[in-house]
């Protein structure tokens, strides 16, 4: 396959290009939730939300890659934490959710950046080479459970933690990475179907569309170094703009479950 790609002059997707694809999918998804709140069943709206499923697994994949290549894990973790705090207020404003957690629900209480921050900690805990202190297996498992509990109220719940760790532990085995994510997300689908909406629960399986994008990932970051900041800034900024649009179109209405 790699030989065929080279012969056709296609060098694959860089990490920056994958982030652009994720940004486009994410923006479409959030705009759809803002303009058409609730869980409409029109085919074109379902298609938009299905495309939006590309964003989250791309984020998980890029955090695993970012952790692998970072030269300064502390700064990487600090960046995730800072934007997790900023994104909390932007995310809740976007969807009309109180910034004070658990006022109306235990679901969707903060953005996906928070569990991505926790996922990075999980990667470090399970990385015996980078970690500067010893841990036994039961201690790793206990810490992972705590990280999952902390991530549970977030967008995508604890699954960014579990999926990112699974992706990292199976680097080089794309089939196992993707099928493992789908297996984990099966539990998320069950929660969606029981607590929110069956159709939109099943749509969560759409994360599998990340497979060809991961397949053509060429292992490079890309030339634009500013992209590592642009993604986070765009994430916060587009949520704020969607929040303003929500107020203009619907007044102070909550557009997803969580408020």
PDB file of C-alpha atoms in Angstrom:
ATOM      1  CA  UNK A   1       0.000   0.000   0.000  1.00  0.00           C
ATOM      2  CA  UNK A   2       2.807   2.452   0.939  1.00  0.00           C
ATOM      3  CA  UNK A   3       4.570   1.697  -2.388  1.00  0.00           C
ATOM      4  CA  UNK A   4       1.335   2.340  -4.268  1.00  0.00           C
ATOM      5  CA  UNK A   5       0.870   5.661  -2.461  1.00  0.00           C
ATOM      6  CA  UNK A   6       4.388   6.796  -3.344  1.00  0.00           C
ATOM      7  CA  UNK A   7       3.945   5.817  -6.987  1.00  0.00           C
ATOM      8  CA  UNK A   8       0.823   7.984  -7.153  1.00  0.00           C
ATOM      9  CA  UNK A   9       2.684  10.904  -5.616  1.00  0.00           C
ATOM     10  CA  UNK A  10       0.621  10.881  -2.404  1.00  0.00           C
ATOM     11  CA  UNK A  11       2.751  11.135   0.725  1.00  0.00           C
ATOM     12  CA  UNK A  12      -0.076  10.660   3.222  1.00  0.00           C
ATOM     13  CA  UNK A  13      -1.527  13.005   5.821  1.00  0.00           C
ATOM     14  CA  UNK A  14       0.581  14.888   8.346  1.00  0.00           C
ATOM     15  CA  UNK A  15      -0.592  15.434  11.902  1.00  0.00           C
ATOM     16  CA  UNK A  16      -1.471  19.024  11.013  1.00  0.00           C
ATOM     17  CA  UNK A  17      -3.660  17.873   8.143  1.00  0.00           C
ATOM     18  CA  UNK A  18      -5.469  15.409  10.409  1.00  0.00           C
ATOM     19  CA  UNK A  19      -6.149  18.277  12.808  1.00  0.00           C
ATOM     20  CA  UNK A  20      -7.624  20.330   9.969  1.00  0.00           C
ATOM     21  CA  UNK A  21      -9.967  17.465   9.069  1.00  0.00           C
ATOM     22  CA  UNK A  22     -10.965  17.225  12.739  1.00  0.00           C
ATOM     23  CA  UNK A  23     -11.578  20.979  12.923  1.00  0.00           C
ATOM     24  CA  UNK A  24     -13.866  20.892   9.882  1.00  0.00           C
ATOM     25  CA  UNK A  25     -15.846  17.908  11.213  1.00  0.00           C
ATOM     26  CA  UNK A  26     -16.089  19.387  14.698  1.00  0.00           C
ATOM     27  CA  UNK A  27     -17.244  22.785  13.441  1.00  0.00           C
ATOM     28  CA  UNK A  28     -19.938  21.218  11.274  1.00  0.00           C
ATOM     29  CA  UNK A  29     -21.152  19.148  14.208  1.00  0.00           C
ATOM     30  CA  UNK A  30     -21.268  22.028  16.685  1.00  0.00           C
ATOM     31  CA  UNK A  31     -22.896  24.410  14.222  1.00  0.00           C
ATOM     32  CA  UNK A  32     -25.575  21.827  13.529  1.00  0.00           C
ATOM     33  CA  UNK A  33     -26.268  21.457  17.259  1.00  0.00           C
ATOM     34  CA  UNK A  34     -26.413  25.243  17.593  1.00  0.00           C
ATOM     35  CA  UNK A  35     -28.643  26.003  14.615  1.00  0.00           C
ATOM     36  CA  UNK A  36     -30.882  22.934  14.964  1.00  0.00           C
ATOM     37  CA  UNK A  37     -30.870  22.143  18.701  1.00  0.00           C
ATOM     38  CA  UNK A  38     -32.204  18.904  20.070  1.00  0.00           C
ATOM     39  CA  UNK A  39     -31.908  15.596  18.307  1.00  0.00           C
ATOM     40  CA  UNK A  40     -33.620  16.013  14.960  1.00  0.00           C
ATOM     41  CA  UNK A  41     -33.938  12.962  12.710  1.00  0.00           C
ATOM     42  CA  UNK A  42     -33.680  14.613   9.286  1.00  0.00           C
ATOM     43  CA  UNK A  43     -31.300  12.568   7.131  1.00  0.00           C
ATOM     44  CA  UNK A  44     -29.066  15.507   6.259  1.00  0.00           C
ATOM     45  CA  UNK A  45     -28.758  16.520   9.910  1.00  0.00           C
ATOM     46  CA  UNK A  46     -27.835  12.963  10.879  1.00  0.00           C
ATOM     47  CA  UNK A  47     -25.203  12.986   8.106  1.00  0.00           C
ATOM     48  CA  UNK A  48     -23.644  16.162   9.518  1.00  0.00           C
ATOM     49  CA  UNK A  49     -23.453  14.667  13.000  1.00  0.00           C
ATOM     50  CA  UNK A  50     -22.068  11.441  11.553  1.00  0.00           C
ATOM     51  CA  UNK A  51     -19.253  13.381   9.872  1.00  0.00           C
ATOM     52  CA  UNK A  52     -18.694  15.109  13.199  1.00  0.00           C
ATOM     53  CA  UNK A  53     -17.730  11.749  14.726  1.00  0.00           C
ATOM     54  CA  UNK A  54     -14.368  12.097  12.971  1.00  0.00           C
ATOM     55  CA  UNK A  55     -13.226  14.832  15.343  1.00  0.00           C
ATOM     56  CA  UNK A  56     -13.005  13.034  18.703  1.00  0.00           C
ATOM     57  CA  UNK A  57     -11.028   9.919  17.669  1.00  0.00           C
ATOM     58  CA  UNK A  58      -8.654  12.158  15.702  1.00  0.00           C
ATOM     59  CA  UNK A  59      -8.034  14.099  18.928  1.00  0.00           C
ATOM     60  CA  UNK A  60      -7.361  10.879  20.835  1.00  0.00           C
ATOM     61  CA  UNK A  61      -4.996   9.690  18.147  1.00  0.00           C
ATOM     62  CA  UNK A  62      -3.112  12.997  18.043  1.00  0.00           C
ATOM     63  CA  UNK A  63      -2.738  13.127  21.842  1.00  0.00           C
ATOM     64  CA  UNK A  64      -1.186   9.656  21.726  1.00  0.00           C
ATOM     65  CA  UNK A  65       1.135  10.817  18.948  1.00  0.00           C
ATOM     66  CA  UNK A  66       1.847  14.114  20.684  1.00  0.00           C
ATOM     67  CA  UNK A  67       2.792  12.306  23.871  1.00  0.00           C
ATOM     68  CA  UNK A  68       5.088   9.962  21.952  1.00  0.00           C
ATOM     69  CA  UNK A  69       6.970  12.768  20.229  1.00  0.00           C
ATOM     70  CA  UNK A  70       6.954  15.519  22.857  1.00  0.00           C
ATOM     71  CA  UNK A  71      10.317  16.503  24.270  1.00  0.00           C
ATOM     72  CA  UNK A  72       8.806  18.229  27.274  1.00  0.00           C
ATOM     73  CA  UNK A  73       5.901  16.341  28.775  1.00  0.00           C
ATOM     74  CA  UNK A  74       5.401  18.897  31.537  1.00  0.00           C
ATOM     75  CA  UNK A  75       4.812  21.723  29.060  1.00  0.00           C
ATOM     76  CA  UNK A  76       2.573  19.479  26.963  1.00  0.00           C
ATOM     77  CA  UNK A  77       0.491  18.702  30.044  1.00  0.00           C
ATOM     78  CA  UNK A  78       0.379  22.357  31.092  1.00  0.00           C
ATOM     79  CA  UNK A  79      -0.906  23.357  27.659  1.00  0.00           C
ATOM     80  CA  UNK A  80      -3.682  20.772  27.843  1.00  0.00           C
ATOM     81  CA  UNK A  81      -4.663  21.871  31.349  1.00  0.00           C
ATOM     82  CA  UNK A  82      -4.774  25.595  30.503  1.00  0.00           C
ATOM     83  CA  UNK A  83      -6.983  25.016  27.496  1.00  0.00           C
ATOM     84  CA  UNK A  84      -9.126  22.531  29.422  1.00  0.00           C
ATOM     85  CA  UNK A  85      -9.961  25.360  31.847  1.00  0.00           C
ATOM     86  CA  UNK A  86     -10.608  27.882  29.068  1.00  0.00           C
ATOM     87  CA  UNK A  87     -12.610  25.379  27.043  1.00  0.00           C
ATOM     88  CA  UNK A  88     -14.794  24.527  30.037  1.00  0.00           C
ATOM     89  CA  UNK A  89     -16.382  27.980  30.017  1.00  0.00           C
ATOM     90  CA  UNK A  90     -16.483  28.175  26.210  1.00  0.00           C
ATOM     91  CA  UNK A  91     -18.095  24.729  25.901  1.00  0.00           C
ATOM     92  CA  UNK A  92     -20.751  25.405  28.519  1.00  0.00           C
ATOM     93  CA  UNK A  93     -21.506  28.812  26.999  1.00  0.00           C
ATOM     94  CA  UNK A  94     -21.756  27.232  23.550  1.00  0.00           C
ATOM     95  CA  UNK A  95     -24.426  24.744  24.575  1.00  0.00           C
ATOM     96  CA  UNK A  96     -26.186  26.721  27.311  1.00  0.00           C
ATOM     97  CA  UNK A  97     -24.884  24.622  30.207  1.00  0.00           C
ATOM     98  CA  UNK A  98     -24.144  26.115  33.609  1.00  0.00           C
ATOM     99  CA  UNK A  99     -20.394  26.546  34.213  1.00  0.00           C
ATOM    100  CA  UNK A 100     -21.055  25.210  37.716  1.00  0.00           C
ATOM    101  CA  UNK A 101     -21.023  21.406  37.271  1.00  0.00           C
ATOM    102  CA  UNK A 102     -23.931  19.068  37.978  1.00  0.00           C
ATOM    103  CA  UNK A 103     -26.692  21.660  38.238  1.00  0.00           C
ATOM    104  CA  UNK A 104     -28.891  19.805  35.786  1.00  0.00           C
ATOM    105  CA  UNK A 105     -27.090  16.626  34.725  1.00  0.00           C
ATOM    106  CA  UNK A 106     -24.002  14.477  35.199  1.00  0.00           C
ATOM    107  CA  UNK A 107     -23.407  14.336  31.432  1.00  0.00           C
ATOM    108  CA  UNK A 108     -21.609  16.858  29.189  1.00  0.00           C
ATOM    109  CA  UNK A 109     -20.477  19.074  32.048  1.00  0.00           C
ATOM    110  CA  UNK A 110     -17.218  20.160  30.410  1.00  0.00           C
ATOM    111  CA  UNK A 111     -15.365  19.917  27.115  1.00  0.00           C
ATOM    112  CA  UNK A 112     -13.379  17.032  25.671  1.00  0.00           C
ATOM    113  CA  UNK A 113     -10.098  18.832  26.429  1.00  0.00           C
ATOM    114  CA  UNK A 114     -10.445  17.890  30.104  1.00  0.00           C
ATOM    115  CA  UNK A 115     -10.436  14.111  29.476  1.00  0.00           C
ATOM    116  CA  UNK A 116      -7.637  14.625  26.935  1.00  0.00           C
ATOM    117  CA  UNK A 117      -5.600  16.209  29.734  1.00  0.00           C
ATOM    118  CA  UNK A 118      -6.410  13.218  31.952  1.00  0.00           C
ATOM    119  CA  UNK A 119      -5.571  10.867  29.070  1.00  0.00           C
ATOM    120  CA  UNK A 120      -2.083  12.365  28.834  1.00  0.00           C
ATOM    121  CA  UNK A 121      -1.606  11.679  32.548  1.00  0.00           C
ATOM    122  CA  UNK A 122      -2.775   8.109  31.944  1.00  0.00           C
ATOM    123  CA  UNK A 123      -0.192   7.667  29.188  1.00  0.00           C
ATOM    124  CA  UNK A 124       2.541   8.810  31.541  1.00  0.00           C
ATOM    125  CA  UNK A 125       1.343   6.489  34.309  1.00  0.00           C
ATOM    126  CA  UNK A 126       1.523   3.482  31.985  1.00  0.00           C
ATOM    127  CA  UNK A 127       4.845   4.485  30.399  1.00  0.00           C
ATOM    128  CA  UNK A 128       7.555   2.752  32.399  1.00  0.00           C
ATOM    129  CA  UNK A 129      10.281   4.315  30.264  1.00  0.00           C
ATOM    130  CA  UNK A 130       9.327   7.976  30.654  1.00  0.00           C
ATOM    131  CA  UNK A 131       7.941   7.822  34.178  1.00  0.00           C
ATOM    132  CA  UNK A 132      10.465   8.854  36.829  1.00  0.00           C
ATOM    133  CA  UNK A 133       9.043   6.700  39.634  1.00  0.00           C
ATOM    134  CA  UNK A 134       8.060   3.009  39.873  1.00  0.00           C
ATOM    135  CA  UNK A 135       4.464   1.818  39.942  1.00  0.00           C
ATOM    136  CA  UNK A 136       3.002  -1.641  40.323  1.00  0.00           C
ATOM    137  CA  UNK A 137       0.280  -2.837  37.975  1.00  0.00           C
ATOM    138  CA  UNK A 138      -2.460  -2.552  40.598  1.00  0.00           C
ATOM    139  CA  UNK A 139      -1.396   1.035  41.275  1.00  0.00           C
ATOM    140  CA  UNK A 140      -1.593   1.871  37.570  1.00  0.00           C
ATOM    141  CA  UNK A 141      -5.068   0.360  37.395  1.00  0.00           C
ATOM    142  CA  UNK A 142      -6.218   2.271  40.472  1.00  0.00           C
ATOM    143  CA  UNK A 143      -4.945   5.573  39.057  1.00  0.00           C
ATOM    144  CA  UNK A 144      -6.615   4.831  35.716  1.00  0.00           C
ATOM    145  CA  UNK A 145      -9.934   4.277  37.491  1.00  0.00           C
ATOM    146  CA  UNK A 146      -9.569   7.639  39.255  1.00  0.00           C
ATOM    147  CA  UNK A 147      -8.803   9.338  35.930  1.00  0.00           C
ATOM    148  CA  UNK A 148     -11.905   7.737  34.399  1.00  0.00           C
ATOM    149  CA  UNK A 149     -14.064   8.939  37.294  1.00  0.00           C
ATOM    150  CA  UNK A 150     -12.715  12.477  36.904  1.00  0.00           C
ATOM    151  CA  UNK A 151     -13.394  12.350  33.171  1.00  0.00           C
ATOM    152  CA  UNK A 152     -16.874  10.799  33.420  1.00  0.00           C
ATOM    153  CA  UNK A 153     -18.889  14.095  33.395  1.00  0.00           C
ATOM    154  CA  UNK A 154     -17.058  15.369  30.302  1.00  0.00           C
ATOM    155  CA  UNK A 155     -17.964  15.378  26.638  1.00  0.00           C
ATOM    156  CA  UNK A 156     -17.301  11.764  25.527  1.00  0.00           C
ATOM    157  CA  UNK A 157     -17.106  10.827  29.220  1.00  0.00           C
ATOM    158  CA  UNK A 158     -14.145   8.651  30.267  1.00  0.00           C
ATOM    159  CA  UNK A 159     -13.640   7.142  26.818  1.00  0.00           C
ATOM    160  CA  UNK A 160     -10.992   9.623  25.625  1.00  0.00           C
ATOM    161  CA  UNK A 161      -8.855   8.353  28.519  1.00  0.00           C
ATOM    162  CA  UNK A 162      -9.418   4.687  27.679  1.00  0.00           C
ATOM    163  CA  UNK A 163      -9.205   5.060  23.906  1.00  0.00           C
ATOM    164  CA  UNK A 164      -6.089   7.242  23.937  1.00  0.00           C
ATOM    165  CA  UNK A 165      -4.298   4.734  26.156  1.00  0.00           C
ATOM    166  CA  UNK A 166      -5.417   1.879  23.906  1.00  0.00           C
ATOM    167  CA  UNK A 167      -4.197   3.719  20.802  1.00  0.00           C
ATOM    168  CA  UNK A 168      -0.809   4.402  22.365  1.00  0.00           C
ATOM    169  CA  UNK A 169      -0.327   0.860  23.629  1.00  0.00           C
ATOM    170  CA  UNK A 170      -1.046  -0.468  20.124  1.00  0.00           C
ATOM    171  CA  UNK A 171       1.039   1.922  18.032  1.00  0.00           C
ATOM    172  CA  UNK A 172       1.754   0.336  14.664  1.00  0.00           C
ATOM    173  CA  UNK A 173      -1.321  -1.900  14.748  1.00  0.00           C
ATOM    174  CA  UNK A 174      -4.041   0.194  13.123  1.00  0.00           C
ATOM    175  CA  UNK A 175      -6.632  -2.580  13.052  1.00  0.00           C
ATOM    176  CA  UNK A 176      -6.299  -3.196  16.774  1.00  0.00           C
ATOM    177  CA  UNK A 177      -6.349   0.544  17.506  1.00  0.00           C
ATOM    178  CA  UNK A 178      -9.591   1.179  15.628  1.00  0.00           C
ATOM    179  CA  UNK A 179     -11.447  -1.970  16.672  1.00  0.00           C
ATOM    180  CA  UNK A 180     -10.436  -1.345  20.279  1.00  0.00           C
ATOM    181  CA  UNK A 181     -11.892   2.164  20.100  1.00  0.00           C
ATOM    182  CA  UNK A 182     -15.126   0.806  18.657  1.00  0.00           C
ATOM    183  CA  UNK A 183     -15.312  -1.773  21.451  1.00  0.00           C
ATOM    184  CA  UNK A 184     -14.900   0.919  24.109  1.00  0.00           C
ATOM    185  CA  UNK A 185     -17.406   3.207  22.408  1.00  0.00           C
ATOM    186  CA  UNK A 186     -19.974   0.386  22.506  1.00  0.00           C
ATOM    187  CA  UNK A 187     -20.330   1.166  26.207  1.00  0.00           C
ATOM    188  CA  UNK A 188     -20.771   4.858  25.417  1.00  0.00           C
ATOM    189  CA  UNK A 189     -23.446   3.976  22.856  1.00  0.00           C
ATOM    190  CA  UNK A 190     -25.360   2.042  25.505  1.00  0.00           C
ATOM    191  CA  UNK A 191     -25.364   5.102  27.797  1.00  0.00           C
ATOM    192  CA  UNK A 192     -26.558   7.306  24.931  1.00  0.00           C
ATOM    193  CA  UNK A 193     -29.332   4.895  23.969  1.00  0.00           C
ATOM    194  CA  UNK A 194     -30.569   4.474  27.535  1.00  0.00           C
ATOM    195  CA  UNK A 195     -30.234   8.066  28.740  1.00  0.00           C
ATOM    196  CA  UNK A 196     -30.444  10.391  25.724  1.00  0.00           C
ATOM    197  CA  UNK A 197     -31.487   9.145  22.261  1.00  0.00           C
ATOM    198  CA  UNK A 198     -31.214   5.788  20.490  1.00  0.00           C
ATOM    199  CA  UNK A 199     -30.538   7.135  16.981  1.00  0.00           C
ATOM    200  CA  UNK A 200     -27.872   9.559  18.160  1.00  0.00           C
ATOM    201  CA  UNK A 201     -26.472   6.828  20.357  1.00  0.00           C
ATOM    202  CA  UNK A 202     -25.912   4.591  17.340  1.00  0.00           C
ATOM    203  CA  UNK A 203     -24.341   7.507  15.459  1.00  0.00           C
ATOM    204  CA  UNK A 204     -21.460   7.403  17.947  1.00  0.00           C
ATOM    205  CA  UNK A 205     -20.250   4.287  16.129  1.00  0.00           C
ATOM    206  CA  UNK A 206     -19.390   6.736  13.348  1.00  0.00           C
ATOM    207  CA  UNK A 207     -15.960   7.112  14.953  1.00  0.00           C
ATOM    208  CA  UNK A 208     -14.929   4.257  12.670  1.00  0.00           C
ATOM    209  CA  UNK A 209     -14.659   6.769   9.803  1.00  0.00           C
ATOM    210  CA  UNK A 210     -11.334   7.791  11.349  1.00  0.00           C
ATOM    211  CA  UNK A 211      -9.850   4.502  10.078  1.00  0.00           C
ATOM    212  CA  UNK A 212      -8.764   5.658   6.564  1.00  0.00           C
ATOM    213  CA  UNK A 213      -7.410   8.923   7.960  1.00  0.00           C
ATOM    214  CA  UNK A 214      -5.269   7.059  10.482  1.00  0.00           C
ATOM    215  CA  UNK A 215      -4.262   4.617   7.746  1.00  0.00           C
ATOM    216  CA  UNK A 216      -2.830   7.423   5.618  1.00  0.00           C
ATOM    217  CA  UNK A 217      -1.137   9.210   8.517  1.00  0.00           C
ATOM    218  CA  UNK A 218       2.526   9.551   7.521  1.00  0.00           C
ATOM    219  CA  UNK A 219       3.957   9.988  11.008  1.00  0.00           C
ATOM    220  CA  UNK A 220       5.020  13.610  10.527  1.00  0.00           C
ATOM    221  CA  UNK A 221       3.768  16.696  12.323  1.00  0.00           C
ATOM    222  CA  UNK A 222       3.746  18.940   9.279  1.00  0.00           C
ATOM    223  CA  UNK A 223       5.633  22.141   8.553  1.00  0.00           C
ATOM    224  CA  UNK A 224       3.321  24.590  10.343  1.00  0.00           C
ATOM    225  CA  UNK A 225       4.557  24.604  13.950  1.00  0.00           C
ATOM    226  CA  UNK A 226       1.862  27.106  14.921  1.00  0.00           C
ATOM    227  CA  UNK A 227      -0.795  24.428  14.370  1.00  0.00           C
ATOM    228  CA  UNK A 228      -0.243  22.995  17.857  1.00  0.00           C
ATOM    229  CA  UNK A 229      -1.554  26.310  19.247  1.00  0.00           C
ATOM    230  CA  UNK A 230      -4.063  27.000  16.492  1.00  0.00           C
ATOM    231  CA  UNK A 231      -6.102  23.876  17.223  1.00  0.00           C
ATOM    232  CA  UNK A 232      -6.635  24.792  20.886  1.00  0.00           C
ATOM    233  CA  UNK A 233      -7.303  28.467  20.143  1.00  0.00           C
ATOM    234  CA  UNK A 234      -9.739  27.551  17.383  1.00  0.00           C
ATOM    235  CA  UNK A 235     -11.474  25.028  19.627  1.00  0.00           C
ATOM    236  CA  UNK A 236     -12.162  27.642  22.294  1.00  0.00           C
ATOM    237  CA  UNK A 237     -12.937  30.394  19.778  1.00  0.00           C
ATOM    238  CA  UNK A 238     -15.447  28.460  17.686  1.00  0.00           C
ATOM    239  CA  UNK A 239     -17.324  27.403  20.845  1.00  0.00           C
ATOM    240  CA  UNK A 240     -17.657  31.038  21.893  1.00  0.00           C
ATOM    241  CA  UNK A 241     -18.926  32.019  18.439  1.00  0.00           C
ATOM    242  CA  UNK A 242     -21.418  29.132  18.457  1.00  0.00           C
ATOM    243  CA  UNK A 243     -22.574  30.310  21.891  1.00  0.00           C
ATOM    244  CA  UNK A 244     -23.211  33.813  20.571  1.00  0.00           C
ATOM    245  CA  UNK A 245     -25.099  32.332  17.609  1.00  0.00           C
ATOM    246  CA  UNK A 246     -27.169  30.230  20.035  1.00  0.00           C
ATOM    247  CA  UNK A 247     -28.204  33.346  21.962  1.00  0.00           C
ATOM    248  CA  UNK A 248     -29.132  35.146  18.745  1.00  0.00           C
ATOM    249  CA  UNK A 249     -31.190  32.266  17.374  1.00  0.00           C
ATOM    250  CA  UNK A 250     -32.702  30.664  20.453  1.00  0.00           C
ATOM    251  CA  UNK A 251     -32.135  32.992  23.399  1.00  0.00           C
ATOM    252  CA  UNK A 252     -30.796  31.179  26.463  1.00  0.00           C
ATOM    253  CA  UNK A 253     -31.805  27.656  25.441  1.00  0.00           C
ATOM    254  CA  UNK A 254     -29.757  24.560  26.211  1.00  0.00           C
ATOM    255  CA  UNK A 255     -28.969  22.851  22.911  1.00  0.00           C
ATOM    256  CA  UNK A 256     -27.693  19.466  24.178  1.00  0.00           C
ATOM    257  CA  UNK A 257     -28.237  17.248  27.204  1.00  0.00           C
ATOM    258  CA  UNK A 258     -26.150  18.576  30.064  1.00  0.00           C
ATOM    259  CA  UNK A 259     -27.926  21.688  31.199  1.00  0.00           C
TER     260      UNK A 259
END
